[in-house]
PDB file of C-alpha atoms and ligand atoms in Angstrom:
ATOM      1  CA  MET A   1     -48.712  11.707  12.151  1.00  0.00           C
ATOM      2  CA  ALA A   2     -50.464   8.926  14.135  1.00  0.00           C
ATOM      3  CA  TRP A   3     -50.085   4.838  12.577  1.00  0.00           C
ATOM      4  CA  PHE A   4     -53.997   5.192  11.963  1.00  0.00           C
ATOM      5  CA  SER A   5     -54.256   8.368   9.690  1.00  0.00           C
ATOM      6  CA  LYS A   6     -51.409   7.401   7.173  1.00  0.00           C
ATOM      7  CA  LYS A   7     -52.990   6.798   3.371  1.00  0.00           C
ATOM      8  CA  PRO A   8     -53.352   3.300   2.684  1.00  0.00           C
ATOM      9  CA  ARG A   9     -51.226   2.213   0.046  1.00  0.00           C
ATOM     10  CA  ILE A  10     -50.901   1.595  -3.840  1.00  0.00           C
ATOM     11  CA  ALA A  11     -53.210  -1.402  -3.960  1.00  0.00           C
ATOM     12  CA  PRO A  12     -50.563  -4.732  -5.441  1.00  0.00           C
ATOM     13  CA  GLN A  13     -51.318  -5.002  -9.167  1.00  0.00           C
ATOM     14  CA  ASP A  14     -53.125  -8.608  -9.419  1.00  0.00           C
ATOM     15  CA  PRO A  15     -50.014 -10.548 -10.265  1.00  0.00           C
ATOM     16  CA  GLU A  16     -52.465 -12.674 -13.013  1.00  0.00           C
ATOM     17  CA  VAL A  17     -51.980  -8.854 -14.484  1.00  0.00           C
ATOM     18  CA  ASP A  18     -48.245  -8.710 -13.424  1.00  0.00           C
ATOM     19  CA  ARG A  19     -46.892 -12.064 -15.567  1.00  0.00           C
ATOM     20  CA  ASP A  20     -48.353 -10.410 -18.973  1.00  0.00           C
ATOM     21  CA  GLN A  21     -46.939  -7.320 -18.634  1.00  0.00           C
ATOM     22  CA  PRO A  22     -43.157  -7.534 -20.166  1.00  0.00           C
ATOM     23  CA  SER A  23     -41.135  -7.180 -18.182  1.00  0.00           C
ATOM     24  CA  ARG A  24     -37.718  -5.405 -19.828  1.00  0.00           C
ATOM     25  CA  MET A  25     -35.515  -7.696 -17.554  1.00  0.00           C
ATOM     26  CA  GLN A  26     -37.406 -10.552 -19.257  1.00  0.00           C
ATOM     27  CA  GLY A  27     -36.037 -12.804 -21.872  1.00  0.00           C
ATOM     28  CA  LEU A  28     -32.586 -10.909 -21.289  1.00  0.00           C
ATOM     29  CA  TRP A  29     -31.577 -14.402 -19.213  1.00  0.00           C
ATOM     30  CA  ALA A  30     -31.655 -17.739 -18.668  1.00  0.00           C
ATOM     31  CA  LYS A  31     -31.798 -20.006 -16.894  1.00  0.00           C
ATOM     32  CA  CYS A  32     -29.797 -24.169 -17.536  1.00  0.00           C
ATOM     33  CA  GLU A  33     -31.755 -26.599 -16.562  1.00  0.00           C
ATOM     34  CA  GLU A  34     -28.713 -28.841 -15.713  1.00  0.00           C
ATOM     35  CA  CYS A  35     -26.522 -26.675 -13.365  1.00  0.00           C
ATOM     36  CA  ASP A  36     -29.257 -23.888 -12.660  1.00  0.00           C
ATOM     37  CA  GLU A  37     -27.470 -21.652 -13.716  1.00  0.00           C
ATOM     38  CA  ILE A  38     -28.267 -17.511 -14.839  1.00  0.00           C
ATOM     39  CA  ILE A  39     -26.232 -16.629 -17.838  1.00  0.00           C
ATOM     40  CA  TYR A  40     -27.351 -14.409 -20.189  1.00  0.00           C
ATOM     41  CA  ARG A  41     -28.758 -14.625 -23.260  1.00  0.00           C
ATOM     42  CA  GLN A  42     -25.933 -13.582 -25.955  1.00  0.00           C
ATOM     43  CA  GLU A  43     -23.856 -15.055 -23.727  1.00  0.00           C
ATOM     44  CA  ILE A  44     -25.416 -18.686 -24.613  1.00  0.00           C
ATOM     45  CA  GLU A  45     -26.256 -17.896 -27.919  1.00  0.00           C
ATOM     46  CA  LYS A  46     -22.350 -17.307 -29.048  1.00  0.00           C
ATOM     47  CA  ASN A  47     -21.432 -20.436 -27.210  1.00  0.00           C
ATOM     48  CA  LEU A  48     -23.695 -22.075 -29.976  1.00  0.00           C
ATOM     49  CA  ASN A  49     -26.943 -23.068 -27.485  1.00  0.00           C
ATOM     50  CA  VAL A  50     -23.980 -24.939 -24.456  1.00  0.00           C
ATOM     51  CA  CYS A  51     -24.126 -23.631 -21.649  1.00  0.00           C
ATOM     52  CA  PRO A  52     -20.816 -22.032 -20.488  1.00  0.00           C
ATOM     53  CA  ALA A  53     -20.918 -22.942 -17.089  1.00  0.00           C
ATOM     54  CA  CYS A  54     -21.455 -26.677 -17.617  1.00  0.00           C
ATOM     55  CA  GLY A  55     -21.459 -27.615 -21.081  1.00  0.00           C
ATOM     56  CA  HIS A  56     -25.027 -28.837 -20.945  1.00  0.00           C
ATOM     57  CA  HIS A  57     -26.110 -28.979 -25.244  1.00  0.00           C
ATOM     58  CA  MET A  58     -29.719 -27.021 -25.244  1.00  0.00           C
ATOM     59  CA  PRO A  59     -31.762 -27.041 -27.773  1.00  0.00           C
ATOM     60  CA  TRP A  60     -30.518 -24.910 -30.738  1.00  0.00           C
ATOM     61  CA  PRO A  61     -32.550 -23.899 -33.520  1.00  0.00           C
ATOM     62  CA  ALA A  62     -32.612 -26.071 -37.138  1.00  0.00           C
ATOM     63  CA  ARG A  63     -32.094 -22.777 -38.742  1.00  0.00           C
ATOM     64  CA  ALA A  64     -29.273 -21.370 -36.504  1.00  0.00           C
ATOM     65  CA  ARG A  65     -27.235 -24.970 -36.236  1.00  0.00           C
ATOM     66  CA  LEU A  66     -27.402 -24.862 -40.276  1.00  0.00           C
ATOM     67  CA  THR A  67     -26.646 -22.031 -40.038  1.00  0.00           C
ATOM     68  CA  ALA A  68     -23.573 -21.841 -38.427  1.00  0.00           C
ATOM     69  CA  ILE A  69     -23.040 -25.971 -39.461  1.00  0.00           C
ATOM     70  CA  LEU A  70     -22.528 -25.299 -43.819  1.00  0.00           C
ATOM     71  CA  ASP A  71     -19.825 -22.830 -44.645  1.00  0.00           C
ATOM     72  CA  PRO A  72     -21.668 -18.872 -45.145  1.00  0.00           C
ATOM     73  CA  SER A  73     -23.980 -18.433 -47.315  1.00  0.00           C
ATOM     74  CA  THR A  74     -24.300 -22.004 -49.492  1.00  0.00           C
ATOM     75  CA  PHE A  75     -26.936 -23.484 -47.891  1.00  0.00           C
ATOM     76  CA  GLU A  76     -29.736 -23.088 -50.481  1.00  0.00           C
ATOM     77  CA  GLU A  77     -33.596 -25.353 -49.080  1.00  0.00           C
ATOM     78  CA  MET A  78     -36.009 -26.851 -51.301  1.00  0.00           C
ATOM     79  CA  ASP A  79     -39.409 -28.711 -50.971  1.00  0.00           C
ATOM     80  CA  GLN A  80     -40.009 -25.598 -48.800  1.00  0.00           C
ATOM     81  CA  GLN A  81     -43.595 -25.618 -50.661  1.00  0.00           C
ATOM     82  CA  LEU A  82     -44.311 -28.942 -49.018  1.00  0.00           C
ATOM     83  CA  GLU A  83     -46.975 -29.233 -46.795  1.00  0.00           C
ATOM     84  CA  PRO A  84     -49.031 -30.946 -44.138  1.00  0.00           C
ATOM     85  CA  GLN A  85     -52.528 -32.927 -45.294  1.00  0.00           C
ATOM     86  CA  ASP A  86     -56.028 -34.066 -42.304  1.00  0.00           C
ATOM     87  CA  PRO A  87     -55.568 -37.691 -44.291  1.00  0.00           C
ATOM     88  CA  LEU A  88     -57.735 -38.765 -41.975  1.00  0.00           C
ATOM     89  CA  SER A  89     -59.289 -35.704 -40.241  1.00  0.00           C
ATOM     90  CA  PHE A  90     -57.875 -36.891 -37.262  1.00  0.00           C
ATOM     91  CA  THR A  91     -59.347 -34.499 -34.442  1.00  0.00           C
ATOM     92  CA  ASP A  92     -57.632 -34.909 -30.429  1.00  0.00           C
ATOM     93  CA  SER A  93     -58.197 -33.116 -28.083  1.00  0.00           C
ATOM     94  CA  LYS A  94     -57.881 -30.620 -30.798  1.00  0.00           C
ATOM     95  CA  LYS A  95     -58.775 -30.545 -34.854  1.00  0.00           C
ATOM     96  CA  TYR A  96     -55.536 -31.447 -36.210  1.00  0.00           C
ATOM     97  CA  ARG A  97     -56.602 -28.562 -38.803  1.00  0.00           C
ATOM     98  CA  ASP A  98     -55.843 -25.984 -35.887  1.00  0.00           C
ATOM     99  CA  ARG A  99     -53.025 -27.667 -34.366  1.00  0.00           C
ATOM    100  CA  LEU A 100     -50.664 -27.289 -37.813  1.00  0.00           C
ATOM    101  CA  ARG A 101     -51.600 -24.394 -38.296  1.00  0.00           C
ATOM    102  CA  SER A 102     -51.078 -22.596 -34.747  1.00  0.00           C
ATOM    103  CA  THR A 103     -47.984 -24.298 -35.133  1.00  0.00           C
ATOM    104  CA  ARG A 104     -47.333 -23.068 -38.451  1.00  0.00           C
ATOM    105  CA  LYS A 105     -47.379 -19.763 -36.877  1.00  0.00           C
ATOM    106  CA  SER A 106     -45.459 -20.705 -34.203  1.00  0.00           C
ATOM    107  CA  THR A 107     -42.776 -21.049 -35.575  1.00  0.00           C
ATOM    108  CA  ALA A 108     -42.452 -19.616 -39.435  1.00  0.00           C
ATOM    109  CA  GLU A 109     -42.114 -23.078 -40.236  1.00  0.00           C
ATOM    110  CA  SER A 110     -44.279 -25.066 -43.075  1.00  0.00           C
ATOM    111  CA  ASP A 111     -43.587 -28.421 -41.333  1.00  0.00           C
ATOM    112  CA  ALA A 112     -40.744 -30.248 -38.575  1.00  0.00           C
ATOM    113  CA  PHE A 113     -38.235 -30.494 -41.088  1.00  0.00           C
ATOM    114  CA  VAL A 114     -35.837 -28.508 -43.444  1.00  0.00           C
ATOM    115  CA  SER A 115     -34.253 -29.361 -45.754  1.00  0.00           C
ATOM    116  CA  GLY A 116     -31.620 -28.067 -49.633  1.00  0.00           C
ATOM    117  CA  VAL A 117     -27.873 -28.895 -50.585  1.00  0.00           C
ATOM    118  CA  GLY A 118     -25.066 -27.132 -48.602  1.00  0.00           C
ATOM    119  CA  ARG A 119     -21.601 -27.643 -48.547  1.00  0.00           C
ATOM    120  CA  ILE A 120     -19.695 -28.232 -45.364  1.00  0.00           C
ATOM    121  CA  GLU A 121     -15.823 -27.057 -44.998  1.00  0.00           C
ATOM    122  CA  GLY A 122     -15.640 -27.120 -49.197  1.00  0.00           C
ATOM    123  CA  LYS A 123     -17.272 -30.579 -49.915  1.00  0.00           C
ATOM    124  CA  GLN A 124     -21.160 -30.515 -51.100  1.00  0.00           C
ATOM    125  CA  VAL A 125     -23.523 -32.308 -49.416  1.00  0.00           C
ATOM    126  CA  SER A 126     -28.159 -32.453 -49.276  1.00  0.00           C
ATOM    127  CA  VAL A 127     -28.773 -32.111 -46.351  1.00  0.00           C
ATOM    128  CA  GLY A 128     -31.597 -31.758 -43.308  1.00  0.00           C
ATOM    129  CA  CYS A 129     -32.806 -30.538 -39.572  1.00  0.00           C
ATOM    130  CA  PHE A 130     -35.606 -31.288 -37.680  1.00  0.00           C
ATOM    131  CA  VAL A 131     -37.512 -29.272 -36.322  1.00  0.00           C
ATOM    132  CA  PHE A 132     -37.970 -29.998 -32.924  1.00  0.00           C
ATOM    133  CA  GLU A 133     -40.557 -27.052 -31.851  1.00  0.00           C
ATOM    134  CA  PHE A 134     -43.083 -27.992 -34.518  1.00  0.00           C
ATOM    135  CA  MET A 135     -44.995 -30.900 -33.186  1.00  0.00           C
ATOM    136  CA  GLY A 136     -42.143 -32.624 -31.219  1.00  0.00           C
ATOM    137  CA  GLY A 137     -40.172 -32.908 -34.174  1.00  0.00           C
ATOM    138  CA  SER A 138     -43.223 -35.428 -34.866  1.00  0.00           C
ATOM    139  CA  MET A 139     -42.622 -37.454 -38.730  1.00  0.00           C
ATOM    140  CA  GLY A 140     -46.143 -37.469 -40.542  1.00  0.00           C
ATOM    141  CA  SER A 141     -45.900 -37.333 -44.685  1.00  0.00           C
ATOM    142  CA  VAL A 142     -44.605 -34.228 -44.801  1.00  0.00           C
ATOM    143  CA  VAL A 143     -41.036 -34.402 -43.169  1.00  0.00           C
ATOM    144  CA  GLY A 144     -41.218 -37.901 -44.785  1.00  0.00           C
ATOM    145  CA  GLU A 145     -41.641 -37.328 -48.103  1.00  0.00           C
ATOM    146  CA  LYS A 146     -38.399 -33.927 -47.607  1.00  0.00           C
ATOM    147  CA  VAL A 147     -35.997 -36.969 -46.171  1.00  0.00           C
ATOM    148  CA  THR A 148     -36.419 -38.677 -48.764  1.00  0.00           C
ATOM    149  CA  ARG A 149     -35.665 -35.624 -50.762  1.00  0.00           C
ATOM    150  CA  VAL A 150     -32.364 -35.337 -49.564  1.00  0.00           C
ATOM    151  CA  PHE A 151     -31.416 -39.133 -50.363  1.00  0.00           C
ATOM    152  CA  GLU A 152     -32.643 -38.592 -53.957  1.00  0.00           C
ATOM    153  CA  ARG A 153     -30.691 -35.482 -53.766  1.00  0.00           C
ATOM    154  CA  ALA A 154     -28.071 -36.762 -53.266  1.00  0.00           C
ATOM    155  CA  HIS A 155     -28.300 -39.394 -54.775  1.00  0.00           C
ATOM    156  CA  ASP A 156     -28.383 -37.414 -57.920  1.00  0.00           C
ATOM    157  CA  LEU A 157     -25.766 -35.523 -57.447  1.00  0.00           C
ATOM    158  CA  LYS A 158     -23.839 -37.910 -56.053  1.00  0.00           C
ATOM    159  CA  CYS A 159     -22.597 -36.342 -53.440  1.00  0.00           C
ATOM    160  CA  ALA A 160     -22.610 -36.587 -49.195  1.00  0.00           C
ATOM    161  CA  ALA A 161     -25.733 -36.681 -46.793  1.00  0.00           C
ATOM    162  CA  VAL A 162     -26.538 -35.185 -43.805  1.00  0.00           C
ATOM    163  CA  ILE A 163     -29.309 -34.817 -41.141  1.00  0.00           C
ATOM    164  CA  PHE A 164     -29.954 -33.972 -37.887  1.00  0.00           C
ATOM    165  CA  SER A 165     -32.179 -35.478 -35.685  1.00  0.00           C
ATOM    166  CA  ALA A 166     -34.420 -34.175 -33.233  1.00  0.00           C
ATOM    167  CA  SER A 167     -37.257 -36.407 -33.269  1.00  0.00           C
ATOM    168  CA  GLY A 168     -40.407 -38.063 -31.458  1.00  0.00           C
ATOM    169  CA  GLY A 169     -40.907 -40.285 -33.565  1.00  0.00           C
ATOM    170  CA  ALA A 170     -44.455 -40.703 -35.550  1.00  0.00           C
ATOM    171  CA  ARG A 171     -46.923 -38.521 -35.489  1.00  0.00           C
ATOM    172  CA  MET A 172     -50.061 -39.667 -34.541  1.00  0.00           C
ATOM    173  CA  GLN A 173     -52.087 -37.118 -36.026  1.00  0.00           C
ATOM    174  CA  GLU A 174     -50.998 -38.793 -39.601  1.00  0.00           C
ATOM    175  CA  GLY A 175     -51.306 -42.710 -38.118  1.00  0.00           C
ATOM    176  CA  ILE A 176     -50.643 -45.648 -40.114  1.00  0.00           C
ATOM    177  CA  PHE A 177     -48.960 -43.184 -43.316  1.00  0.00           C
ATOM    178  CA  SER A 178     -47.281 -41.913 -40.714  1.00  0.00           C
ATOM    179  CA  LEU A 179     -46.158 -45.200 -40.301  1.00  0.00           C
ATOM    180  CA  MET A 180     -44.735 -45.679 -43.642  1.00  0.00           C
ATOM    181  CA  GLN A 181     -42.543 -43.411 -43.910  1.00  0.00           C
ATOM    182  CA  MET A 182     -40.620 -45.494 -42.031  1.00  0.00           C
ATOM    183  CA  ALA A 183     -40.207 -48.569 -44.864  1.00  0.00           C
ATOM    184  CA  LYS A 184     -40.474 -45.383 -47.602  1.00  0.00           C
ATOM    185  CA  THR A 185     -37.172 -43.279 -45.594  1.00  0.00           C
ATOM    186  CA  SER A 186     -35.508 -46.213 -45.339  1.00  0.00           C
ATOM    187  CA  ALA A 187     -35.483 -48.392 -49.201  1.00  0.00           C
ATOM    188  CA  ALA A 188     -34.822 -44.344 -49.806  1.00  0.00           C
ATOM    189  CA  ILE A 189     -31.402 -44.713 -48.587  1.00  0.00           C
ATOM    190  CA  ALA A 190     -31.043 -48.457 -49.672  1.00  0.00           C
ATOM    191  CA  ARG A 191     -31.367 -46.410 -53.166  1.00  0.00           C
ATOM    192  CA  PHE A 192     -28.782 -44.308 -52.671  1.00  0.00           C
ATOM    193  CA  ARG A 193     -26.546 -46.870 -51.395  1.00  0.00           C
ATOM    194  CA  GLU A 194     -25.898 -47.308 -55.567  1.00  0.00           C
ATOM    195  CA  VAL A 195     -23.654 -44.493 -55.280  1.00  0.00           C
ATOM    196  CA  ARG A 196     -21.518 -44.775 -52.912  1.00  0.00           C
ATOM    197  CA  ARG A 197     -21.901 -42.315 -50.641  1.00  0.00           C
ATOM    198  CA  PRO A 198     -21.545 -41.519 -46.982  1.00  0.00           C
ATOM    199  CA  TYR A 199     -24.718 -40.954 -45.308  1.00  0.00           C
ATOM    200  CA  VAL A 200     -23.761 -39.220 -41.845  1.00  0.00           C
ATOM    201  CA  SER A 201     -26.458 -39.310 -39.081  1.00  0.00           C
ATOM    202  CA  VAL A 202     -26.301 -36.415 -36.574  1.00  0.00           C
ATOM    203  CA  MET A 203     -28.551 -38.246 -32.995  1.00  0.00           C
ATOM    204  CA  LEU A 204     -30.094 -34.653 -31.361  1.00  0.00           C
ATOM    205  CA  HIS A 205     -31.786 -34.704 -27.926  1.00  0.00           C
ATOM    206  CA  PRO A 206     -33.977 -36.699 -28.435  1.00  0.00           C
ATOM    207  CA  THR A 207     -34.351 -38.901 -31.406  1.00  0.00           C
ATOM    208  CA  THR A 208     -36.279 -41.116 -30.950  1.00  0.00           C
ATOM    209  CA  GLY A 209     -39.359 -43.292 -31.766  1.00  0.00           C
ATOM    210  CA  GLY A 210     -39.794 -44.185 -35.691  1.00  0.00           C
ATOM    211  CA  VAL A 211     -37.851 -41.740 -36.180  1.00  0.00           C
ATOM    212  CA  ALA A 212     -35.340 -43.280 -34.137  1.00  0.00           C
ATOM    213  CA  ALA A 213     -35.991 -47.494 -35.758  1.00  0.00           C
ATOM    214  CA  SER A 214     -35.939 -46.042 -39.289  1.00  0.00           C
ATOM    215  CA  PHE A 215     -33.122 -43.458 -40.577  1.00  0.00           C
ATOM    216  CA  ALA A 216     -31.408 -42.061 -37.886  1.00  0.00           C
ATOM    217  CA  TRP A 217     -30.143 -45.304 -36.794  1.00  0.00           C
ATOM    218  CA  LEU A 218     -28.866 -46.077 -40.578  1.00  0.00           C
ATOM    219  CA  GLY A 219     -25.952 -43.891 -41.463  1.00  0.00           C
ATOM    220  CA  ASP A 220     -22.662 -44.617 -42.290  1.00  0.00           C
ATOM    221  CA  VAL A 221     -21.797 -42.685 -39.651  1.00  0.00           C
ATOM    222  CA  ILE A 222     -23.725 -42.652 -36.324  1.00  0.00           C
ATOM    223  CA  ILE A 223     -22.788 -39.193 -34.126  1.00  0.00           C
ATOM    224  CA  ALA A 224     -24.734 -37.651 -31.337  1.00  0.00           C
ATOM    225  CA  GLU A 225     -24.623 -34.677 -29.035  1.00  0.00           C
ATOM    226  CA  PRO A 226     -23.468 -34.618 -25.208  1.00  0.00           C
ATOM    227  CA  LYS A 227     -25.947 -36.823 -23.370  1.00  0.00           C
ATOM    228  CA  ALA A 228     -29.112 -36.787 -26.334  1.00  0.00           C
ATOM    229  CA  LEU A 229     -32.317 -39.003 -25.377  1.00  0.00           C
ATOM    230  CA  ILE A 230     -31.532 -42.320 -27.711  1.00  0.00           C
ATOM    231  CA  GLY A 231     -34.356 -44.517 -28.206  1.00  0.00           C
ATOM    232  CA  PHE A 232     -36.795 -46.632 -29.703  1.00  0.00           C
ATOM    233  CA  ALA A 233     -39.792 -46.570 -26.786  1.00  0.00           C
ATOM    234  CA  GLY A 234     -39.390 -44.935 -23.375  1.00  0.00           C
ATOM    235  CA  PRO A 235     -37.879 -46.675 -20.661  1.00  0.00           C
ATOM    236  CA  ARG A 236     -41.399 -46.499 -18.302  1.00  0.00           C
ATOM    237  CA  VAL A 237     -42.001 -48.356 -21.678  1.00  0.00           C
ATOM    238  CA  ILE A 238     -39.080 -51.470 -21.184  1.00  0.00           C
ATOM    239  CA  GLU A 239     -39.573 -51.475 -17.857  1.00  0.00           C
ATOM    240  CA  GLN A 240     -42.730 -52.595 -17.861  1.00  0.00           C
ATOM    241  CA  THR A 241     -42.498 -54.628 -20.409  1.00  0.00           C
ATOM    242  CA  ILE A 242     -38.392 -56.830 -19.583  1.00  0.00           C
ATOM    243  CA  ARG A 243     -39.390 -56.232 -15.711  1.00  0.00           C
ATOM    244  CA  GLN A 244     -36.276 -54.738 -14.973  1.00  0.00           C
ATOM    245  CA  LYS A 245     -34.910 -52.177 -13.544  1.00  0.00           C
ATOM    246  CA  LEU A 246     -33.319 -50.770 -16.086  1.00  0.00           C
ATOM    247  CA  PRO A 247     -29.512 -49.036 -15.755  1.00  0.00           C
ATOM    248  CA  GLU A 248     -28.010 -45.721 -14.808  1.00  0.00           C
ATOM    249  CA  GLY A 249     -27.837 -43.099 -18.244  1.00  0.00           C
ATOM    250  CA  PHE A 250     -29.176 -45.826 -20.321  1.00  0.00           C
ATOM    251  CA  GLN A 251     -30.404 -44.324 -23.793  1.00  0.00           C
ATOM    252  CA  ARG A 252     -28.210 -41.433 -23.729  1.00  0.00           C
ATOM    253  CA  SER A 253     -25.355 -40.672 -25.449  1.00  0.00           C
ATOM    254  CA  GLU A 254     -22.406 -42.407 -23.417  1.00  0.00           C
ATOM    255  CA  PHE A 255     -23.662 -44.584 -22.761  1.00  0.00           C
ATOM    256  CA  LEU A 256     -25.056 -46.502 -26.437  1.00  0.00           C
ATOM    257  CA  HIS A 257     -21.453 -45.408 -27.381  1.00  0.00           C
ATOM    258  CA  GLU A 258     -20.461 -47.132 -24.722  1.00  0.00           C
ATOM    259  CA  HIS A 259     -22.132 -50.238 -26.551  1.00  0.00           C
ATOM    260  CA  GLY A 260     -21.206 -49.830 -29.727  1.00  0.00           C
ATOM    261  CA  MET A 261     -24.142 -48.089 -30.698  1.00  0.00           C
ATOM    262  CA  LEU A 262     -22.853 -45.046 -31.846  1.00  0.00           C
ATOM    263  CA  ASP A 263     -19.471 -43.905 -33.790  1.00  0.00           C
ATOM    264  CA  ALA A 264     -18.411 -40.734 -31.810  1.00  0.00           C
ATOM    265  CA  ILE A 265     -20.114 -38.581 -29.949  1.00  0.00           C
ATOM    266  CA  VAL A 266     -19.460 -34.508 -30.558  1.00  0.00           C
ATOM    267  CA  HIS A 267     -19.103 -31.142 -28.924  1.00  0.00           C
ATOM    268  CA  ARG A 268     -21.209 -29.390 -31.099  1.00  0.00           C
ATOM    269  CA  LYS A 269     -18.650 -27.111 -30.850  1.00  0.00           C
ATOM    270  CA  GLU A 270     -16.202 -29.614 -32.548  1.00  0.00           C
ATOM    271  CA  LEU A 271     -19.404 -30.529 -34.904  1.00  0.00           C
ATOM    272  CA  ARG A 272     -18.566 -28.758 -38.330  1.00  0.00           C
ATOM    273  CA  GLN A 273     -14.919 -29.837 -38.063  1.00  0.00           C
ATOM    274  CA  LYS A 274     -15.783 -33.819 -37.325  1.00  0.00           C
ATOM    275  CA  LEU A 275     -18.041 -33.377 -40.528  1.00  0.00           C
ATOM    276  CA  GLY A 276     -15.380 -31.695 -42.152  1.00  0.00           C
ATOM    277  CA  GLN A 277     -13.331 -34.305 -41.511  1.00  0.00           C
ATOM    278  CA  LEU A 278     -15.817 -37.680 -42.701  1.00  0.00           C
ATOM    279  CA  LEU A 279     -16.607 -35.998 -45.270  1.00  0.00           C
ATOM    280  CA  GLY A 280     -12.554 -35.646 -46.251  1.00  0.00           C
ATOM    281  CA  LEU A 281     -12.787 -39.676 -45.673  1.00  0.00           C
ATOM    282  CA  MET A 282     -14.987 -40.907 -47.243  1.00  0.00           C
ATOM    283  CA  ALA A 283     -17.132 -38.721 -49.790  1.00  0.00           C
TER     284      ALA A 283
HETATM  285 ZN1   ZN B 301     -25.110 -25.183 -17.808  1.00  0.00          ZN
END
């Protein structure tokens, strides 16, 4: 058959359409953003979302973290009914109300914080963990109230408080109501100190803005995960203000630990055991 009489092949599909077609392989593999290794997703999950090749700590969902760190089936969630309001009727590129509605739908969480009581290696704790997927773990009135209640519960139960922070800072959409949470949570810690129980703050990647500048850095013991970004303002803002080049690794756990701002950097695999040990010594 001559080449010119060949039937044209079926035209390739529009790549835009193609992208929406679910592939059978989609979601099975993930690429580590640190070492570019392609890894079987199940393998990563089994490894507590830590890259098995290079040890890079990937984001770990709040509920999975609480399940893994607390003793099996001891976590009792509280304050689920608290839902954010829109006191300023705020609108940026989107209405705050609409943003909340769509985030609630995509994350299945009511706000950026999950809290309750549980046990770590047998010791009772009042515990909370940020949901970074919910608007960058930003702290609005609800997150501030939930954090405050973590300390109030620890006060009433005379037990230790543990908070895992991962936040972009204050929730801009709530304006001054969001900033007030810094003072409110810090005051709650001062009250909690009356019962002389420990507060362990665990800083995850990233812990910045108003969260770093209030309760996250007020822990009796402050722990961070490796290579977490921790600080108040971003490096560019600081460079512009002080007109100096910042040193290598500035605002990362390792740098802060070296300069006495953190007590320890703990690998995720050892976190549960280390918390148990600390609570055993102090609680
Ligand atoms: Zn890796």
